[in-house]
mmCIF file with all atom_site columns, C-alpha atoms in Angstrom:
data_model
loop_
_atom_site.group_PDB
_atom_site.id
_atom_site.type_symbol
_atom_site.label_atom_id
_atom_site.label_alt_id
_atom_site.label_comp_id
_atom_site.label_asym_id
_atom_site.label_entity_id
_atom_site.label_seq_id
_atom_site.pdbx_PDB_ins_code
_atom_site.Cartn_x
_atom_site.Cartn_y
_atom_site.Cartn_z
_atom_site.occupancy
_atom_site.B_iso_or_equiv
_atom_site.pdbx_formal_charge
_atom_site.auth_seq_id
_atom_site.auth_comp_id
_atom_site.auth_asym_id
_atom_site.auth_atom_id
_atom_site.pdbx_PDB_model_num
ATOM 1   C CA . MET A 1 1   ? 40.397 157.544 136.255 1.00 0.00 ? 1   MET A CA 1
ATOM 2   C CA . ALA A 1 2   ? 43.298 155.762 134.621 1.00 0.00 ? 2   ALA A CA 1
ATOM 3   C CA . LYS A 1 3   ? 43.704 152.058 135.357 1.00 0.00 ? 3   LYS A CA 1
ATOM 4   C CA . HIS A 1 4   ? 46.918 150.089 135.326 1.00 0.00 ? 4   HIS A CA 1
ATOM 5   C CA . HIS A 1 5   ? 47.574 146.384 135.080 1.00 0.00 ? 5   HIS A CA 1
ATOM 6   C CA . SER A 1 6   ? 49.647 145.278 138.064 1.00 0.00 ? 6   SER A CA 1
ATOM 7   C CA . PRO A 1 7   ? 50.930 141.694 137.919 1.00 0.00 ? 7   PRO A CA 1
ATOM 8   C CA . ALA A 1 8   ? 53.164 141.826 140.995 1.00 0.00 ? 8   ALA A CA 1
ATOM 9   C CA . LYS A 1 9   ? 51.918 144.258 143.643 1.00 0.00 ? 9   LYS A CA 1
ATOM 10  C CA . LEU A 1 10  ? 49.924 143.860 146.822 1.00 0.00 ? 10  LEU A CA 1
ATOM 11  C CA . LEU A 1 11  ? 47.671 146.899 147.045 1.00 0.00 ? 11  LEU A CA 1
ATOM 12  C CA . ASN A 1 12  ? 46.049 148.590 150.026 1.00 0.00 ? 12  ASN A CA 1
ATOM 13  C CA . LEU A 1 13  ? 42.586 148.789 148.440 1.00 0.00 ? 13  LEU A CA 1
ATOM 14  C CA . ASN A 1 14  ? 39.364 149.236 150.369 1.00 0.00 ? 14  ASN A CA 1
ATOM 15  C CA . ALA A 1 15  ? 36.868 146.382 150.449 1.00 0.00 ? 15  ALA A CA 1
ATOM 16  C CA . ILE A 1 16  ? 34.722 147.766 147.622 1.00 0.00 ? 16  ILE A CA 1
ATOM 17  C CA . ASP A 1 17  ? 37.686 148.340 145.291 1.00 0.00 ? 17  ASP A CA 1
ATOM 18  C CA . GLN A 1 18  ? 38.984 144.854 146.082 1.00 0.00 ? 18  GLN A CA 1
ATOM 19  C CA . LEU A 1 19  ? 35.720 143.348 144.831 1.00 0.00 ? 19  LEU A CA 1
ATOM 20  C CA . ARG A 1 20  ? 35.502 145.702 141.847 1.00 0.00 ? 20  ARG A CA 1
ATOM 21  C CA . SER A 1 21  ? 38.978 144.766 140.641 1.00 0.00 ? 21  SER A CA 1
ATOM 22  C CA . GLY A 1 22  ? 37.683 141.691 138.802 1.00 0.00 ? 22  GLY A CA 1
ATOM 23  C CA . ARG A 1 23  ? 38.889 138.103 138.392 1.00 0.00 ? 23  ARG A CA 1
ATOM 24  C CA . LEU A 1 24  ? 36.814 136.951 141.369 1.00 0.00 ? 24  LEU A CA 1
ATOM 25  C CA . SER A 1 25  ? 36.359 133.484 139.872 1.00 0.00 ? 25  SER A CA 1
ATOM 26  C CA . ARG A 1 26  ? 40.121 133.062 140.316 1.00 0.00 ? 26  ARG A CA 1
ATOM 27  C CA . ARG A 1 27  ? 40.685 135.132 143.441 1.00 0.00 ? 27  ARG A CA 1
ATOM 28  C CA . VAL A 1 28  ? 37.923 133.802 145.737 1.00 0.00 ? 28  VAL A CA 1
ATOM 29  C CA . PRO A 1 29  ? 38.863 130.089 145.327 1.00 0.00 ? 29  PRO A CA 1
ATOM 30  C CA . GLN A 1 30  ? 42.525 131.021 145.798 1.00 0.00 ? 30  GLN A CA 1
ATOM 31  C CA . LEU A 1 31  ? 41.614 132.906 148.968 1.00 0.00 ? 31  LEU A CA 1
ATOM 32  C CA . LEU A 1 32  ? 39.640 129.962 150.394 1.00 0.00 ? 32  LEU A CA 1
ATOM 33  C CA . LEU A 1 33  ? 42.319 127.412 149.538 1.00 0.00 ? 33  LEU A CA 1
ATOM 34  C CA . GLY A 1 34  ? 44.998 129.648 151.011 1.00 0.00 ? 34  GLY A CA 1
ATOM 35  C CA . LEU A 1 35  ? 43.179 130.175 154.305 1.00 0.00 ? 35  LEU A CA 1
ATOM 36  C CA . ILE A 1 36  ? 42.274 126.510 154.804 1.00 0.00 ? 36  ILE A CA 1
ATOM 37  C CA . GLY A 1 37  ? 45.792 125.409 153.907 1.00 0.00 ? 37  GLY A CA 1
ATOM 38  C CA . TYR A 1 38  ? 47.219 128.076 156.208 1.00 0.00 ? 38  TYR A CA 1
ATOM 39  C CA . GLY A 1 39  ? 45.199 126.737 159.132 1.00 0.00 ? 39  GLY A CA 1
ATOM 40  C CA . ALA A 1 40  ? 46.313 123.177 158.378 1.00 0.00 ? 40  ALA A CA 1
ATOM 41  C CA . ALA A 1 41  ? 49.942 124.305 158.227 1.00 0.00 ? 41  ALA A CA 1
ATOM 42  C CA . VAL A 1 42  ? 49.594 126.047 161.581 1.00 0.00 ? 42  VAL A CA 1
ATOM 43  C CA . MET A 1 43  ? 48.498 122.799 163.223 1.00 0.00 ? 43  MET A CA 1
ATOM 44  C CA . ALA A 1 44  ? 51.213 120.766 161.458 1.00 0.00 ? 44  ALA A CA 1
ATOM 45  C CA . LEU A 1 45  ? 53.803 123.053 163.060 1.00 0.00 ? 45  LEU A CA 1
ATOM 46  C CA . VAL A 1 46  ? 52.144 122.761 166.463 1.00 0.00 ? 46  VAL A CA 1
ATOM 47  C CA . GLN A 1 47  ? 51.952 118.965 166.202 1.00 0.00 ? 47  GLN A CA 1
ATOM 48  C CA . SER A 1 48  ? 55.628 118.734 165.236 1.00 0.00 ? 48  SER A CA 1
ATOM 49  C CA . GLY A 1 49  ? 56.526 119.616 168.815 1.00 0.00 ? 49  GLY A CA 1
ATOM 50  C CA . LEU A 1 50  ? 59.583 121.547 167.647 1.00 0.00 ? 50  LEU A CA 1
ATOM 51  C CA . GLY A 1 51  ? 58.148 124.963 168.298 1.00 0.00 ? 51  GLY A CA 1
ATOM 52  C CA . ALA A 1 52  ? 55.352 126.663 166.410 1.00 0.00 ? 52  ALA A CA 1
ATOM 53  C CA . ALA A 1 53  ? 55.276 130.042 164.691 1.00 0.00 ? 53  ALA A CA 1
ATOM 54  C CA . SER A 1 54  ? 55.313 133.070 166.975 1.00 0.00 ? 54  SER A CA 1
ATOM 55  C CA . TRP A 1 55  ? 51.590 133.833 166.800 1.00 0.00 ? 55  TRP A CA 1
ATOM 56  C CA . ASN A 1 56  ? 50.841 130.191 167.536 1.00 0.00 ? 56  ASN A CA 1
ATOM 57  C CA . VAL A 1 57  ? 53.110 130.300 170.596 1.00 0.00 ? 57  VAL A CA 1
ATOM 58  C CA . LEU A 1 58  ? 50.980 133.200 171.793 1.00 0.00 ? 58  LEU A CA 1
ATOM 59  C CA . THR A 1 59  ? 47.817 131.250 170.949 1.00 0.00 ? 59  THR A CA 1
ATOM 60  C CA . GLU A 1 60  ? 49.049 128.228 172.896 1.00 0.00 ? 60  GLU A CA 1
ATOM 61  C CA . GLY A 1 61  ? 49.921 130.424 175.862 1.00 0.00 ? 61  GLY A CA 1
ATOM 62  C CA . ILE A 1 62  ? 46.536 132.141 175.978 1.00 0.00 ? 62  ILE A CA 1
ATOM 63  C CA . ALA A 1 63  ? 44.724 128.820 175.413 1.00 0.00 ? 63  ALA A CA 1
ATOM 64  C CA . HIS A 1 64  ? 46.709 127.380 178.333 1.00 0.00 ? 64  HIS A CA 1
ATOM 65  C CA . GLN A 1 65  ? 45.692 130.274 180.564 1.00 0.00 ? 65  GLN A CA 1
ATOM 66  C CA . THR A 1 66  ? 42.013 130.399 179.527 1.00 0.00 ? 66  THR A CA 1
ATOM 67  C CA . GLY A 1 67  ? 41.135 126.766 178.762 1.00 0.00 ? 67  GLY A CA 1
ATOM 68  C CA . LEU A 1 68  ? 39.822 127.666 175.295 1.00 0.00 ? 68  LEU A CA 1
ATOM 69  C CA . SER A 1 69  ? 40.584 125.457 172.289 1.00 0.00 ? 69  SER A CA 1
ATOM 70  C CA . PHE A 1 70  ? 43.473 126.382 170.005 1.00 0.00 ? 70  PHE A CA 1
ATOM 71  C CA . GLY A 1 71  ? 41.055 127.302 167.212 1.00 0.00 ? 71  GLY A CA 1
ATOM 72  C CA . TRP A 1 72  ? 38.817 129.521 169.334 1.00 0.00 ? 72  TRP A CA 1
ATOM 73  C CA . THR A 1 73  ? 41.842 131.241 170.827 1.00 0.00 ? 73  THR A CA 1
ATOM 74  C CA . THR A 1 74  ? 43.183 131.872 167.327 1.00 0.00 ? 74  THR A CA 1
ATOM 75  C CA . ASN A 1 75  ? 39.933 133.575 166.360 1.00 0.00 ? 75  ASN A CA 1
ATOM 76  C CA . LEU A 1 76  ? 39.848 135.597 169.590 1.00 0.00 ? 76  LEU A CA 1
ATOM 77  C CA . ILE A 1 77  ? 43.361 136.943 169.010 1.00 0.00 ? 77  ILE A CA 1
ATOM 78  C CA . ALA A 1 78  ? 42.448 137.795 165.416 1.00 0.00 ? 78  ALA A CA 1
ATOM 79  C CA . VAL A 1 79  ? 39.554 139.981 166.552 1.00 0.00 ? 79  VAL A CA 1
ATOM 80  C CA . VAL A 1 80  ? 41.698 141.783 169.137 1.00 0.00 ? 80  VAL A CA 1
ATOM 81  C CA . VAL A 1 81  ? 44.541 142.382 166.680 1.00 0.00 ? 81  VAL A CA 1
ATOM 82  C CA . LEU A 1 82  ? 42.142 144.048 164.238 1.00 0.00 ? 82  LEU A CA 1
ATOM 83  C CA . ILE A 1 83  ? 41.898 146.982 166.641 1.00 0.00 ? 83  ILE A CA 1
ATOM 84  C CA . ALA A 1 84  ? 45.564 147.763 165.912 1.00 0.00 ? 84  ALA A CA 1
ATOM 85  C CA . TRP A 1 85  ? 44.666 148.254 162.243 1.00 0.00 ? 85  TRP A CA 1
ATOM 86  C CA . ILE A 1 86  ? 42.900 151.523 163.028 1.00 0.00 ? 86  ILE A CA 1
ATOM 87  C CA . PRO A 1 87  ? 46.001 153.731 163.479 1.00 0.00 ? 87  PRO A CA 1
ATOM 88  C CA . LEU A 1 88  ? 47.761 151.890 160.624 1.00 0.00 ? 88  LEU A CA 1
ATOM 89  C CA . LYS A 1 89  ? 44.852 152.625 158.241 1.00 0.00 ? 89  LYS A CA 1
ATOM 90  C CA . GLU A 1 90  ? 45.044 149.067 156.963 1.00 0.00 ? 90  GLU A CA 1
ATOM 91  C CA . MET A 1 91  ? 42.153 148.162 154.656 1.00 0.00 ? 91  MET A CA 1
ATOM 92  C CA . PRO A 1 92  ? 40.122 145.056 155.558 1.00 0.00 ? 92  PRO A CA 1
ATOM 93  C CA . GLY A 1 93  ? 38.244 142.945 153.056 1.00 0.00 ? 93  GLY A CA 1
ATOM 94  C CA . LEU A 1 94  ? 36.549 139.613 152.461 1.00 0.00 ? 94  LEU A CA 1
ATOM 95  C CA . GLY A 1 95  ? 39.835 137.853 153.227 1.00 0.00 ? 95  GLY A CA 1
ATOM 96  C CA . THR A 1 96  ? 40.032 139.548 156.612 1.00 0.00 ? 96  THR A CA 1
ATOM 97  C CA . ILE A 1 97  ? 36.625 138.247 157.661 1.00 0.00 ? 97  ILE A CA 1
ATOM 98  C CA . LEU A 1 98  ? 37.188 134.746 156.287 1.00 0.00 ? 98  LEU A CA 1
ATOM 99  C CA . ASN A 1 99  ? 40.619 134.607 157.929 1.00 0.00 ? 99  ASN A CA 1
ATOM 100 C CA . VAL A 1 100 ? 39.023 135.095 161.336 1.00 0.00 ? 100 VAL A CA 1
ATOM 101 C CA . CYS A 1 101 ? 36.377 132.456 160.565 1.00 0.00 ? 101 CYS A CA 1
ATOM 102 C CA . LEU A 1 102 ? 38.385 129.769 158.744 1.00 0.00 ? 102 LEU A CA 1
ATOM 103 C CA . VAL A 1 103 ? 41.991 129.602 159.976 1.00 0.00 ? 103 VAL A CA 1
ATOM 104 C CA . GLY A 1 104 ? 41.133 128.544 163.508 1.00 0.00 ? 104 GLY A CA 1
ATOM 105 C CA . LEU A 1 105 ? 38.537 126.040 162.319 1.00 0.00 ? 105 LEU A CA 1
ATOM 106 C CA . ALA A 1 106 ? 40.948 124.536 159.789 1.00 0.00 ? 106 ALA A CA 1
ATOM 107 C CA . ALA A 1 107 ? 43.548 124.174 162.536 1.00 0.00 ? 107 ALA A CA 1
ATOM 108 C CA . ASP A 1 108 ? 41.072 122.371 164.802 1.00 0.00 ? 108 ASP A CA 1
ATOM 109 C CA . TRP A 1 109 ? 39.916 120.094 161.951 1.00 0.00 ? 109 TRP A CA 1
ATOM 110 C CA . THR A 1 110 ? 43.510 119.217 161.116 1.00 0.00 ? 110 THR A CA 1
ATOM 111 C CA . ALA A 1 111 ? 44.185 118.275 164.730 1.00 0.00 ? 111 ALA A CA 1
ATOM 112 C CA . LEU A 1 112 ? 41.436 115.629 164.468 1.00 0.00 ? 112 LEU A CA 1
ATOM 113 C CA . PHE A 1 113 ? 43.342 113.780 161.733 1.00 0.00 ? 113 PHE A CA 1
ATOM 114 C CA . LEU A 1 114 ? 46.960 114.697 162.422 1.00 0.00 ? 114 LEU A CA 1
ATOM 115 C CA . PRO A 1 115 ? 48.281 113.233 165.694 1.00 0.00 ? 115 PRO A CA 1
ATOM 116 C CA . PRO A 1 116 ? 51.327 114.695 167.438 1.00 0.00 ? 116 PRO A CA 1
ATOM 117 C CA . ALA A 1 117 ? 54.612 113.602 165.879 1.00 0.00 ? 117 ALA A CA 1
ATOM 118 C CA . GLU A 1 118 ? 56.549 110.817 167.567 1.00 0.00 ? 118 GLU A CA 1
ATOM 119 C CA . GLY A 1 119 ? 60.288 110.436 167.101 1.00 0.00 ? 119 GLY A CA 1
ATOM 120 C CA . TRP A 1 120 ? 62.734 112.908 165.620 1.00 0.00 ? 120 TRP A CA 1
ATOM 121 C CA . ILE A 1 121 ? 62.282 111.884 161.984 1.00 0.00 ? 121 ILE A CA 1
ATOM 122 C CA . GLU A 1 122 ? 58.524 112.384 162.150 1.00 0.00 ? 122 GLU A CA 1
ATOM 123 C CA . LYS A 1 123 ? 58.963 115.666 164.021 1.00 0.00 ? 123 LYS A CA 1
ATOM 124 C CA . VAL A 1 124 ? 61.357 117.005 161.382 1.00 0.00 ? 124 VAL A CA 1
ATOM 125 C CA . VAL A 1 125 ? 59.038 115.939 158.536 1.00 0.00 ? 125 VAL A CA 1
ATOM 126 C CA . TYR A 1 126 ? 56.042 117.576 160.211 1.00 0.00 ? 126 TYR A CA 1
ATOM 127 C CA . PHE A 1 127 ? 58.004 120.745 160.758 1.00 0.00 ? 127 PHE A CA 1
ATOM 128 C CA . ALA A 1 128 ? 59.632 120.994 157.318 1.00 0.00 ? 128 ALA A CA 1
ATOM 129 C CA . VAL A 1 129 ? 56.390 120.341 155.447 1.00 0.00 ? 129 VAL A CA 1
ATOM 130 C CA . GLY A 1 130 ? 54.473 122.606 157.804 1.00 0.00 ? 130 GLY A CA 1
ATOM 131 C CA . MET A 1 131 ? 56.874 125.526 157.395 1.00 0.00 ? 131 MET A CA 1
ATOM 132 C CA . VAL A 1 132 ? 56.810 125.389 153.590 1.00 0.00 ? 132 VAL A CA 1
ATOM 133 C CA . MET A 1 133 ? 53.005 125.066 153.637 1.00 0.00 ? 133 MET A CA 1
ATOM 134 C CA . PHE A 1 134 ? 52.808 127.942 156.118 1.00 0.00 ? 134 PHE A CA 1
ATOM 135 C CA . ALA A 1 135 ? 54.694 130.306 153.807 1.00 0.00 ? 135 ALA A CA 1
ATOM 136 C CA . PHE A 1 136 ? 53.049 129.075 150.589 1.00 0.00 ? 136 PHE A CA 1
ATOM 137 C CA . PHE A 1 137 ? 49.451 129.269 151.774 1.00 0.00 ? 137 PHE A CA 1
ATOM 138 C CA . ASP A 1 138 ? 50.160 132.628 153.431 1.00 0.00 ? 138 ASP A CA 1
ATOM 139 C CA . ALA A 1 139 ? 51.359 133.937 150.071 1.00 0.00 ? 139 ALA A CA 1
ATOM 140 C CA . LEU A 1 140 ? 48.437 132.251 148.299 1.00 0.00 ? 140 LEU A CA 1
ATOM 141 C CA . TYR A 1 141 ? 45.715 133.982 150.275 1.00 0.00 ? 141 TYR A CA 1
ATOM 142 C CA . LEU A 1 142 ? 47.547 137.334 150.319 1.00 0.00 ? 142 LEU A CA 1
ATOM 143 C CA . GLY A 1 143 ? 47.992 137.060 146.552 1.00 0.00 ? 143 GLY A CA 1
ATOM 144 C CA . ALA A 1 144 ? 44.228 136.918 146.073 1.00 0.00 ? 144 ALA A CA 1
ATOM 145 C CA . GLN A 1 145 ? 44.182 140.638 146.992 1.00 0.00 ? 145 GLN A CA 1
ATOM 146 C CA . LEU A 1 146 ? 40.940 140.407 148.967 1.00 0.00 ? 146 LEU A CA 1
ATOM 147 C CA . GLY A 1 147 ? 42.278 141.712 152.268 1.00 0.00 ? 147 GLY A CA 1
ATOM 148 C CA . ALA A 1 148 ? 44.948 140.466 154.643 1.00 0.00 ? 148 ALA A CA 1
ATOM 149 C CA . GLY A 1 149 ? 44.281 138.527 157.808 1.00 0.00 ? 149 GLY A CA 1
ATOM 150 C CA . PRO A 1 150 ? 44.649 140.355 161.126 1.00 0.00 ? 150 PRO A CA 1
ATOM 151 C CA . ARG A 1 151 ? 48.258 139.267 161.780 1.00 0.00 ? 151 ARG A CA 1
ATOM 152 C CA . ASP A 1 152 ? 49.504 139.826 158.232 1.00 0.00 ? 152 ASP A CA 1
ATOM 153 C CA . GLY A 1 153 ? 47.715 143.169 158.187 1.00 0.00 ? 153 GLY A CA 1
ATOM 154 C CA . ILE A 1 154 ? 49.861 144.286 161.118 1.00 0.00 ? 154 ILE A CA 1
ATOM 155 C CA . MET A 1 155 ? 52.944 143.316 159.122 1.00 0.00 ? 155 MET A CA 1
ATOM 156 C CA . THR A 1 156 ? 51.928 145.014 155.887 1.00 0.00 ? 156 THR A CA 1
ATOM 157 C CA . GLY A 1 157 ? 50.588 148.070 157.708 1.00 0.00 ? 157 GLY A CA 1
ATOM 158 C CA . LEU A 1 158 ? 53.767 148.594 159.725 1.00 0.00 ? 158 LEU A CA 1
ATOM 159 C CA . THR A 1 159 ? 55.889 148.014 156.640 1.00 0.00 ? 159 THR A CA 1
ATOM 160 C CA . ARG A 1 160 ? 53.986 150.718 154.774 1.00 0.00 ? 160 ARG A CA 1
ATOM 161 C CA . VAL A 1 161 ? 53.978 153.195 157.674 1.00 0.00 ? 161 VAL A CA 1
ATOM 162 C CA . THR A 1 162 ? 57.579 152.725 158.829 1.00 0.00 ? 162 THR A CA 1
ATOM 163 C CA . ARG A 1 163 ? 59.014 152.178 155.334 1.00 0.00 ? 163 ARG A CA 1
ATOM 164 C CA . GLN A 1 164 ? 61.174 149.402 156.773 1.00 0.00 ? 164 GLN A CA 1
ATOM 165 C CA . PRO A 1 165 ? 61.795 146.165 154.841 1.00 0.00 ? 165 PRO A CA 1
ATOM 166 C CA . VAL A 1 166 ? 59.082 143.575 155.358 1.00 0.00 ? 166 VAL A CA 1
ATOM 167 C CA . GLN A 1 167 ? 61.587 141.007 156.624 1.00 0.00 ? 167 GLN A CA 1
ATOM 168 C CA . ARG A 1 168 ? 62.775 143.349 159.386 1.00 0.00 ? 168 ARG A CA 1
ATOM 169 C CA . VAL A 1 169 ? 59.236 144.268 160.434 1.00 0.00 ? 169 VAL A CA 1
ATOM 170 C CA . ARG A 1 170 ? 58.084 140.647 160.462 1.00 0.00 ? 170 ARG A CA 1
ATOM 171 C CA . THR A 1 171 ? 61.090 139.518 162.493 1.00 0.00 ? 171 THR A CA 1
ATOM 172 C CA . CYS A 1 172 ? 60.522 142.181 165.164 1.00 0.00 ? 172 CYS A CA 1
ATOM 173 C CA . ILE A 1 173 ? 56.831 141.293 165.420 1.00 0.00 ? 173 ILE A CA 1
ATOM 174 C CA . GLU A 1 174 ? 57.554 137.576 165.722 1.00 0.00 ? 174 GLU A CA 1
ATOM 175 C CA . ILE A 1 175 ? 60.155 138.066 168.451 1.00 0.00 ? 175 ILE A CA 1
ATOM 176 C CA . ILE A 1 176 ? 57.814 140.180 170.585 1.00 0.00 ? 176 ILE A CA 1
ATOM 177 C CA . VAL A 1 177 ? 54.850 137.856 170.063 1.00 0.00 ? 177 VAL A CA 1
ATOM 178 C CA . ALA A 1 178 ? 56.888 134.692 170.684 1.00 0.00 ? 178 ALA A CA 1
ATOM 179 C CA . ILE A 1 179 ? 58.331 135.957 173.973 1.00 0.00 ? 179 ILE A CA 1
ATOM 180 C CA . THR A 1 180 ? 54.882 137.021 175.167 1.00 0.00 ? 180 THR A CA 1
ATOM 181 C CA . GLY A 1 181 ? 53.413 133.625 174.273 1.00 0.00 ? 181 GLY A CA 1
ATOM 182 C CA . TRP A 1 182 ? 56.266 131.787 175.996 1.00 0.00 ? 182 TRP A CA 1
ATOM 183 C CA . LEU A 1 183 ? 55.750 133.785 179.196 1.00 0.00 ? 183 LEU A CA 1
ATOM 184 C CA . LEU A 1 184 ? 52.091 132.708 179.117 1.00 0.00 ? 184 LEU A CA 1
ATOM 185 C CA . GLY A 1 185 ? 53.009 129.023 178.780 1.00 0.00 ? 185 GLY A CA 1
ATOM 186 C CA . GLY A 1 186 ? 53.268 128.514 175.014 1.00 0.00 ? 186 GLY A CA 1
ATOM 187 C CA . THR A 1 187 ? 55.806 126.147 173.456 1.00 0.00 ? 187 THR A CA 1
ATOM 188 C CA . LEU A 1 188 ? 58.938 127.974 172.322 1.00 0.00 ? 188 LEU A CA 1
ATOM 189 C CA . GLY A 1 189 ? 61.462 125.800 170.500 1.00 0.00 ? 189 GLY A CA 1
ATOM 190 C CA . ILE A 1 190 ? 64.121 125.749 167.834 1.00 0.00 ? 190 ILE A CA 1
ATOM 191 C CA . GLY A 1 191 ? 61.335 125.629 165.287 1.00 0.00 ? 191 GLY A CA 1
ATOM 192 C CA . THR A 1 192 ? 60.084 129.031 166.392 1.00 0.00 ? 192 THR A CA 1
ATOM 193 C CA . VAL A 1 193 ? 63.509 130.526 165.691 1.00 0.00 ? 193 VAL A CA 1
ATOM 194 C CA . LEU A 1 194 ? 63.745 128.820 162.292 1.00 0.00 ? 194 LEU A CA 1
ATOM 195 C CA . ILE A 1 195 ? 60.322 130.076 161.265 1.00 0.00 ? 195 ILE A CA 1
ATOM 196 C CA . ALA A 1 196 ? 61.209 133.628 162.284 1.00 0.00 ? 196 ALA A CA 1
ATOM 197 C CA . LEU A 1 197 ? 64.372 133.477 160.160 1.00 0.00 ? 197 LEU A CA 1
ATOM 198 C CA . CYS A 1 198 ? 62.946 131.630 157.159 1.00 0.00 ? 198 CYS A CA 1
ATOM 199 C CA . MET A 1 199 ? 59.453 133.063 156.698 1.00 0.00 ? 199 MET A CA 1
ATOM 200 C CA . GLY A 1 200 ? 60.667 136.310 155.116 1.00 0.00 ? 200 GLY A CA 1
ATOM 201 C CA . PRO A 1 201 ? 62.766 134.622 152.414 1.00 0.00 ? 201 PRO A CA 1
ATOM 202 C CA . LEU A 1 202 ? 60.066 131.986 151.761 1.00 0.00 ? 202 LEU A CA 1
ATOM 203 C CA . LEU A 1 203 ? 57.376 134.631 151.366 1.00 0.00 ? 203 LEU A CA 1
ATOM 204 C CA . SER A 1 204 ? 59.655 136.550 149.017 1.00 0.00 ? 204 SER A CA 1
ATOM 205 C CA . LEU A 1 205 ? 59.951 133.370 146.951 1.00 0.00 ? 205 LEU A CA 1
ATOM 206 C CA . PHE A 1 206 ? 56.249 132.468 146.821 1.00 0.00 ? 206 PHE A CA 1
ATOM 207 C CA . LEU A 1 207 ? 54.489 135.837 146.825 1.00 0.00 ? 207 LEU A CA 1
ATOM 208 C CA . PRO A 1 208 ? 55.504 137.075 143.346 1.00 0.00 ? 208 PRO A CA 1
ATOM 209 C CA . ARG A 1 209 ? 54.203 133.770 141.951 1.00 0.00 ? 209 ARG A CA 1
ATOM 210 C CA . THR A 1 210 ? 50.829 133.896 143.697 1.00 0.00 ? 210 THR A CA 1
ATOM 211 C CA . ILE A 1 211 ? 49.734 137.524 143.349 1.00 0.00 ? 211 ILE A CA 1
ATOM 212 C CA . VAL A 1 212 ? 46.733 137.787 141.017 1.00 0.00 ? 212 VAL A CA 1
ATOM 213 C CA . ALA A 1 213 ? 47.110 140.667 138.569 1.00 0.00 ? 213 ALA A CA 1
ATOM 214 C CA . ILE A 1 214 ? 44.164 143.063 138.925 1.00 0.00 ? 214 ILE A CA 1
ATOM 215 C CA . ASN A 1 215 ? 43.103 146.466 137.661 1.00 0.00 ? 215 ASN A CA 1
ATOM 216 C CA . TRP A 1 216 ? 43.892 149.111 140.194 1.00 0.00 ? 216 TRP A CA 1
ATOM 217 C CA . SER A 1 217 ? 43.588 152.845 140.741 1.00 0.00 ? 217 SER A CA 1
ATOM 218 C CA . ALA A 1 218 ? 46.698 154.943 140.199 1.00 0.00 ? 218 ALA A CA 1
ATOM 219 C CA . LYS A 1 219 ? 46.196 156.283 143.732 1.00 0.00 ? 219 LYS A CA 1
ATOM 220 C CA . ALA A 1 220 ? 46.377 152.858 145.373 1.00 0.00 ? 220 ALA A CA 1
ATOM 221 C CA . ALA A 1 221 ? 49.449 152.423 147.516 1.00 0.00 ? 221 ALA A CA 1
ATOM 222 C CA . PRO A 1 222 ? 51.477 149.202 147.273 1.00 0.00 ? 222 PRO A CA 1
ATOM 223 C CA . ARG A 1 223 ? 51.713 147.336 150.596 1.00 0.00 ? 223 ARG A CA 1
ATOM 224 C CA . THR A 1 224 ? 55.396 146.479 150.507 1.00 0.00 ? 224 THR A CA 1
ATOM 225 C CA . LYS A 1 225 ? 58.466 147.379 148.517 1.00 0.00 ? 225 LYS A CA 1
ATOM 226 C CA . GLU A 1 226 ? 59.372 143.715 148.210 1.00 0.00 ? 226 GLU A CA 1
ATOM 227 C CA . SER A 1 227 ? 56.130 142.895 146.392 1.00 0.00 ? 227 SER A CA 1
ATOM 228 C CA . GLU A 1 228 ? 56.716 145.437 143.596 1.00 0.00 ? 228 GLU A CA 1
#
């Protein structure tokens, strides 16, 4: 079967093909760094007090209702969201499993060393740094091409199935998730709105620079039009 070199595409490969695509010495460390950094960025946004990302608003709301820690609630939501992958035919991989295991833990670890922001200057710094980190590390782990995390898999799966632009799909998801989290007691602030508006453009900036070029089957379908 013919192989093609693809420097700028996210592919919907199955777990075996992901591992057979080579360059694991580059892709696995990038995946781990991306997931740990992603978890740290999540907590930086929470600790800013200006409003976290939509999924984190939902996590806060469920944690508030159940008494679970933020990290354990994050992992619980990740497992539940994976069920929605079935009709979308989204392909899991090593990154999917490690996302469930590492993001919540990294968030909890970060909370041990990063106290809540005090004063507006500190809040803005926390938020600005956290939002850039959030987009960059998201792109970094997705670019490793070893499987998306549960939440990003919903985004890429819906983008592929509906053929709508990734920014539109992500915005709709974040609005629905944020409102649900707020109704459950999560913190919804101006930061939540800014993240919803800025994440698409930031991902579009970082993703082409973080995707690892791999050998892929001609039958593999790209995840998003924007990543081509």
